[in-house]
Coordinates of C-alpha atoms in Angstrom, one line a residue:
M17 CA -37.6 -39.8 -63.0
R18 CA -41.0 -38.4 -61.9
A19 CA -44.2 -40.4 -62.3
T20 CA -47.7 -40.5 -61.1
V21 CA -48.5 -42.9 -58.2
I22 CA -51.7 -43.8 -56.5
H23 CA -51.5 -44.4 -52.8
A24 CA -55.2 -44.6 -51.8
P25 CA -58.5 -43.3 -53.0
H26 CA -58.2 -39.6 -53.8
D27 CA -54.5 -39.8 -53.0
I28 CA -52.6 -39.2 -56.3
R29 CA -49.0 -38.1 -56.0
V30 CA -46.2 -37.2 -58.5
Q31 CA -43.0 -38.5 -57.0
E32 CA -39.5 -39.8 -57.8
V33 CA -39.3 -43.4 -59.0
P34 CA -36.5 -45.4 -60.5
D35 CA -35.7 -44.6 -64.1
P36 CA -36.9 -47.3 -66.6
T37 CA -34.2 -49.5 -68.1
I38 CA -34.0 -52.2 -70.8
Q39 CA -34.9 -55.5 -69.1
Q40 CA -35.6 -57.7 -72.1
P41 CA -34.0 -57.5 -75.6
T42 CA -37.4 -56.6 -77.1
D43 CA -37.9 -53.5 -74.8
V44 CA -37.6 -49.9 -75.6
V45 CA -37.4 -47.0 -73.2
L46 CA -39.7 -44.1 -74.3
R47 CA -39.5 -40.5 -73.2
V48 CA -43.1 -39.3 -72.8
L49 CA -44.1 -36.2 -74.8
R50 CA -47.9 -36.3 -74.2
A51 CA -50.0 -38.3 -71.8
C52 CA -53.5 -37.9 -70.4
I53 CA -56.0 -38.9 -67.7
C54 CA -58.7 -41.4 -68.7
G55 CA -62.2 -41.6 -67.3
S56 CA -61.4 -45.2 -66.3
D57 CA -58.6 -43.9 -64.2
L58 CA -61.2 -42.3 -62.0
W59 CA -62.5 -45.7 -60.8
A60 CA -59.2 -46.2 -59.1
Y61 CA -59.1 -42.6 -57.9
R62 CA -62.6 -43.0 -56.3
G63 CA -61.7 -46.3 -54.8
E64 CA -64.1 -48.3 -57.0
S65 CA -61.2 -50.2 -58.6
A66 CA -58.5 -51.8 -56.4
R67 CA -54.9 -50.6 -56.5
Q68 CA -51.9 -51.3 -54.4
P69 CA -50.5 -48.3 -52.5
G70 CA -47.6 -46.9 -54.6
Q71 CA -48.8 -48.4 -57.9
R72 CA -48.3 -46.4 -61.1
I73 CA -51.2 -45.1 -63.0
G74 CA -51.9 -43.9 -66.6
H75 CA -52.2 -45.8 -69.8
E76 CA -52.4 -43.2 -72.7
F77 CA -49.1 -41.7 -74.0
L78 CA -46.8 -41.1 -76.9
G79 CA -43.2 -40.1 -77.0
I80 CA -39.7 -40.5 -78.4
V81 CA -37.7 -43.7 -78.3
E82 CA -34.6 -43.1 -76.1
E83 CA -33.1 -46.6 -76.0
A84 CA -33.9 -49.8 -77.8
G85 CA -33.1 -53.4 -76.9
P86 CA -30.9 -55.5 -79.3
E87 CA -33.8 -57.5 -80.7
V88 CA -36.0 -54.5 -81.5
A89 CA -36.2 -54.3 -85.3
G90 CA -38.9 -51.7 -86.1
F91 CA -37.7 -48.8 -84.0
A92 CA -34.6 -46.7 -83.4
V93 CA -33.5 -44.0 -81.0
G94 CA -35.3 -40.8 -81.9
D95 CA -38.4 -42.3 -83.4
L96 CA -41.7 -40.7 -82.5
V97 CA -44.3 -43.4 -81.5
V98 CA -47.7 -43.9 -80.0
A99 CA -48.5 -46.6 -77.5
P100 CA -51.9 -48.3 -77.3
F101 CA -53.1 -48.8 -73.7
V102 CA -52.1 -52.5 -73.7
W103 CA -48.7 -53.9 -74.7
S104 CA -48.7 -57.1 -76.8
D105 CA -46.2 -59.4 -78.3
G106 CA -47.6 -59.1 -81.9
S107 CA -46.9 -62.8 -82.6
C108 CA -49.5 -64.9 -80.8
E109 CA -52.8 -66.1 -82.3
Y110 CA -54.8 -63.4 -80.6
C111 CA -52.5 -60.7 -82.0
A112 CA -52.8 -62.2 -85.4
E113 CA -56.6 -62.1 -85.1
G114 CA -56.5 -58.4 -84.1
L115 CA -57.4 -59.0 -80.4
M116 CA -54.2 -57.7 -78.8
T117 CA -56.0 -57.2 -75.5
S118 CA -56.1 -61.0 -75.1
C119 CA -52.4 -61.5 -75.8
P120 CA -51.1 -64.0 -73.1
Q121 CA -47.8 -62.0 -72.8
G122 CA -49.6 -58.6 -72.9
G123 CA -50.4 -56.3 -70.0
F124 CA -51.8 -52.9 -69.0
W125 CA -49.7 -49.9 -68.3
G126 CA -49.7 -49.1 -64.6
S127 CA -50.3 -52.8 -63.6
V128 CA -48.2 -53.9 -60.7
G129 CA -44.5 -53.8 -61.6
S130 CA -44.9 -51.8 -64.8
D131 CA -44.6 -48.2 -65.6
G132 CA -47.6 -46.0 -66.0
G133 CA -48.1 -43.5 -68.8
Q134 CA -48.4 -40.5 -66.6
G135 CA -44.7 -40.0 -66.0
E136 CA -41.5 -38.8 -67.7
A137 CA -40.6 -42.2 -69.3
V138 CA -41.9 -45.7 -69.8
R139 CA -40.3 -49.1 -70.4
V140 CA -42.2 -50.7 -73.3
P141 CA -42.2 -54.5 -73.5
F142 CA -42.5 -56.1 -76.9
A143 CA -41.9 -52.8 -78.7
D144 CA -42.3 -54.2 -82.2
G145 CA -45.7 -55.7 -81.4
T146 CA -46.9 -52.7 -79.4
L147 CA -45.8 -49.4 -80.7
V148 CA -46.8 -47.6 -83.9
K149 CA -44.4 -45.1 -85.6
L150 CA -45.5 -41.6 -86.2
P151 CA -44.1 -39.0 -88.6
A152 CA -41.2 -37.2 -87.0
A153 CA -42.6 -33.8 -88.1
A154 CA -45.6 -34.3 -85.8
A155 CA -43.4 -33.7 -82.8
S156 CA -43.3 -30.0 -83.6
D157 CA -47.1 -29.7 -84.3
D158 CA -48.8 -29.2 -81.0
R159 CA -52.4 -29.7 -82.3
L160 CA -51.5 -32.8 -84.3
L161 CA -49.6 -34.3 -81.5
T162 CA -52.6 -33.9 -79.2
A163 CA -54.9 -35.5 -81.9
L164 CA -52.4 -38.4 -82.3
L165 CA -52.5 -39.0 -78.5
A166 CA -56.2 -40.0 -78.9
L167 CA -55.0 -43.0 -80.9
S168 CA -53.7 -44.6 -77.7
D169 CA -57.2 -45.2 -76.3
V170 CA -60.3 -43.0 -76.8
L171 CA -60.4 -42.7 -80.6
G172 CA -59.8 -46.5 -81.1
T173 CA -62.3 -47.3 -78.2
G174 CA -65.0 -45.1 -79.8
H175 CA -64.3 -46.8 -83.1
H176 CA -64.5 -50.3 -81.5
A177 CA -67.9 -49.4 -80.1
A178 CA -69.1 -48.2 -83.5
V179 CA -67.9 -51.4 -85.2
G180 CA -69.5 -53.5 -82.5
A181 CA -72.8 -51.6 -82.9
G182 CA -72.7 -52.3 -86.6
V183 CA -72.6 -48.7 -87.8
R184 CA -73.1 -48.6 -91.6
P185 CA -73.7 -45.9 -94.2
G186 CA -77.1 -44.5 -93.9
S187 CA -77.8 -45.9 -90.4
T188 CA -79.2 -44.1 -87.4
V189 CA -76.9 -44.2 -84.4
A190 CA -77.5 -43.3 -80.7
V191 CA -74.5 -42.7 -78.4
V192 CA -75.1 -43.1 -74.6
G193 CA -72.4 -41.1 -72.8
D194 CA -70.9 -37.7 -73.3
G195 CA -67.4 -38.4 -72.1
A196 CA -64.4 -38.5 -74.3
V197 CA -65.1 -42.1 -75.5
G198 CA -68.7 -41.3 -76.3
L199 CA -67.6 -38.2 -78.2
C200 CA -65.1 -40.3 -80.2
G201 CA -67.9 -42.8 -80.8
V202 CA -69.8 -40.0 -82.4
M203 CA -66.8 -39.2 -84.6
A204 CA -66.4 -42.9 -85.5
A205 CA -70.0 -43.2 -86.4
K206 CA -69.8 -40.2 -88.7
R207 CA -66.6 -41.6 -90.2
L208 CA -68.4 -44.9 -90.9
G209 CA -71.2 -43.2 -92.8
A210 CA -74.0 -42.9 -90.2
E211 CA -76.8 -40.6 -91.6
R212 CA -78.2 -39.6 -88.2
I213 CA -76.4 -39.6 -84.9
I214 CA -78.2 -38.9 -81.6
A215 CA -75.9 -37.9 -78.7
L216 CA -77.3 -38.4 -75.2
G217 CA -75.7 -36.0 -72.8
R218 CA -76.6 -33.2 -70.4
H219 CA -73.5 -31.0 -70.5
Q220 CA -73.6 -28.3 -73.3
V221 CA -69.9 -28.0 -73.6
R222 CA -69.7 -31.7 -74.3
T223 CA -72.7 -31.9 -76.6
D224 CA -71.4 -28.9 -78.5
I225 CA -68.3 -31.1 -79.2
A226 CA -70.6 -33.9 -80.2
R227 CA -72.3 -31.7 -82.8
R228 CA -68.9 -30.7 -84.0
F229 CA -68.0 -34.3 -84.4
G230 CA -71.1 -35.2 -86.4
A231 CA -74.1 -35.5 -84.0
T232 CA -77.3 -34.4 -85.7
D233 CA -79.5 -34.5 -82.5
V234 CA -78.9 -34.1 -78.8
V235 CA -81.0 -35.7 -76.0
A236 CA -80.4 -34.1 -72.6
E237 CA -82.9 -36.3 -70.7
R238 CA -81.9 -39.4 -68.7
G239 CA -83.7 -42.7 -67.9
E240 CA -87.2 -43.2 -69.3
A241 CA -87.3 -39.6 -70.5
A242 CA -84.3 -40.2 -72.6
V243 CA -85.8 -43.4 -74.0
A244 CA -89.0 -41.5 -74.9
A245 CA -87.0 -38.7 -76.6
V246 CA -85.0 -41.1 -78.8
R247 CA -88.1 -43.0 -79.7
E248 CA -89.8 -39.8 -80.7
L249 CA -86.8 -38.8 -82.9
T250 CA -86.8 -42.2 -84.6
G251 CA -90.5 -42.4 -85.3
G252 CA -91.0 -44.8 -82.4
A253 CA -88.5 -47.4 -83.7
G254 CA -85.2 -46.6 -82.0
A255 CA -81.7 -46.6 -83.4
H256 CA -80.2 -49.2 -85.7
A257 CA -76.9 -49.0 -83.8
V258 CA -76.3 -47.9 -80.2
I259 CA -72.9 -47.0 -78.6
E260 CA -72.8 -47.6 -74.8
A261 CA -69.8 -45.6 -73.4
V262 CA -70.6 -45.3 -69.7
G263 CA -70.7 -48.8 -68.1
T264 CA -73.5 -48.4 -65.5
E265 CA -76.6 -50.4 -65.0
Q266 CA -78.7 -47.3 -66.0
S267 CA -76.7 -46.6 -69.2
M268 CA -76.9 -50.2 -70.4
R269 CA -80.6 -50.3 -69.7
T270 CA -81.1 -47.1 -71.7
A271 CA -79.0 -48.6 -74.5
V272 CA -81.2 -51.7 -74.8
E273 CA -84.4 -49.6 -74.7
I274 CA -83.4 -47.2 -77.4
T275 CA -82.2 -50.0 -79.8
R276 CA -84.4 -50.7 -82.8
D277 CA -85.6 -54.3 -83.1
G278 CA -82.9 -56.2 -85.0
G279 CA -80.3 -53.6 -84.1
S280 CA -77.0 -53.8 -82.2
I281 CA -75.3 -52.4 -79.2
G282 CA -71.6 -51.7 -79.1
Y283 CA -70.5 -51.5 -75.5
V284 CA -67.2 -50.1 -74.3
G285 CA -68.0 -48.4 -71.0
V286 CA -66.0 -50.1 -68.3
P287 CA -68.6 -52.0 -66.3
H288 CA -69.0 -50.8 -62.7
G289 CA -71.9 -51.1 -60.3
S290 CA -73.9 -54.0 -58.9
G291 CA -75.6 -55.1 -62.2
T292 CA -75.6 -54.8 -65.9
G293 CA -79.1 -53.7 -66.7
L294 CA -79.4 -56.5 -69.3
D295 CA -82.7 -58.4 -69.7
L296 CA -81.8 -61.3 -72.1
G297 CA -85.4 -62.0 -72.6
V298 CA -86.1 -58.5 -74.0
M299 CA -83.0 -58.8 -76.2
F300 CA -84.0 -62.2 -77.4
D301 CA -87.5 -61.2 -78.2
R302 CA -86.4 -58.1 -80.1
N303 CA -83.3 -59.7 -81.8
I304 CA -80.9 -57.2 -80.3
A305 CA -77.2 -58.0 -80.6
L306 CA -74.6 -57.1 -78.1
R307 CA -70.9 -56.8 -79.0
G308 CA -67.9 -54.9 -77.5
G309 CA -65.6 -55.0 -74.6
V310 CA -62.1 -53.8 -74.0
A311 CA -61.0 -52.2 -77.3
P312 CA -57.9 -53.7 -79.1
V313 CA -56.9 -50.3 -80.2
R314 CA -53.5 -51.5 -81.6
A315 CA -55.5 -53.2 -84.3
Y316 CA -57.2 -50.0 -85.3
I317 CA -54.3 -47.5 -85.2
P318 CA -53.1 -48.3 -88.8
E319 CA -56.6 -47.7 -90.1
L320 CA -57.3 -44.5 -88.1
L321 CA -53.8 -42.9 -88.3
P322 CA -54.0 -41.7 -91.9
D323 CA -57.3 -39.8 -91.3
V324 CA -55.8 -38.1 -88.2
L325 CA -52.6 -37.1 -90.1
S326 CA -54.7 -35.7 -93.0
G327 CA -57.1 -33.8 -90.7
T328 CA -60.1 -35.8 -92.0
I329 CA -60.8 -36.5 -88.3
D330 CA -59.5 -34.4 -85.4
P331 CA -60.2 -35.8 -81.9
S332 CA -58.1 -33.1 -80.2
P333 CA -61.1 -31.1 -78.9
V334 CA -61.8 -33.8 -76.3
F335 CA -58.8 -32.5 -74.4
D336 CA -60.1 -29.4 -72.7
L337 CA -57.5 -28.9 -69.9
T338 CA -53.7 -29.0 -70.3
I339 CA -51.4 -29.4 -67.3
G340 CA -47.8 -30.2 -66.4
L341 CA -46.8 -33.3 -64.7
D342 CA -46.7 -31.7 -61.2
E343 CA -50.4 -30.7 -61.7
V344 CA -51.7 -34.2 -62.2
P345 CA -53.4 -34.5 -58.8
A346 CA -55.3 -31.3 -59.7
G347 CA -56.1 -32.8 -63.1
Y348 CA -57.7 -35.8 -61.4
R349 CA -59.8 -33.6 -59.2
A350 CA -61.0 -31.6 -62.2
M351 CA -62.1 -34.7 -64.0
D352 CA -63.7 -36.2 -60.9
E353 CA -65.6 -33.0 -60.4
R354 CA -66.6 -32.8 -64.1
T355 CA -65.0 -29.4 -64.5
A356 CA -62.7 -31.0 -67.2
L357 CA -63.7 -33.5 -69.9
K358 CA -60.2 -35.0 -70.5
V359 CA -56.9 -33.7 -69.1
L360 CA -53.8 -33.5 -71.3
I361 CA -50.5 -33.9 -69.6
K362 CA -47.3 -32.4 -71.0
P363 CA -44.4 -33.9 -68.9

């Protein structure tokens, strides 16, 4: 089959690799219908996150079960399924607690020795604990299929940030970051009942999507100017809940400074850079809580899926460029150069 492989920074290739096969009785082999490029993939692309030459890449996908191991109970050949960005056994204490990302037998797609999502097929370990079945009819609905793909990562990650930030009905929320996760954080905050949502972002195409998803205000400034703008919009107090969806020292510092005393920050931006921007003394004095991390999206899919199927929420606008598998290297360049928000791949 063909799959996306990273050889070095800025060296992404689509090449022939061995077809996936059933290796354990709990595996399935999945034919990929939709995949995409994540903003976190860019850290490997830019050389800021180490990868071995020839390692697979990509962790967001959905598709059709083509083969199932003899101990797979919940899925059959022909089922349409979505895969969260981490596989998990579904039976350990962490999985029972809804923290599938800490499953001792779990792993990330594209890790050494595993298939990546940006390819024609994927071997899925622990299928019963990992995959979620989708209605078969969705396979023929292009818009719905694209919206369902967001369940594999960005929609659940935005929701995780909103939950971590303590978004409640009537609250004021600020969202730092105008990437796909930040935009899904806006959508999640709206879904959870936020009354006012302030989106921080400089790119009008993205902030237009933020408004479509529920943002009531947009702040285009950065740094201290952004802090001043949010403070002005909130009568000097700041936001009850802040979603941090970037992961840099500057973005975290901004998040702390725009949080209302007694408020919370939900952070899901993958940390990168030399520092965190956190001053625990400031957070202590102002009673600011911090909660977040890598999102256990498998725990959230059952909650979010009905709203996607009904059209109550539609995250599909975050995908603004569609390509075939052979065009994946160009897709990485487009996201790296910020000419695309999030690239959809149709193998």
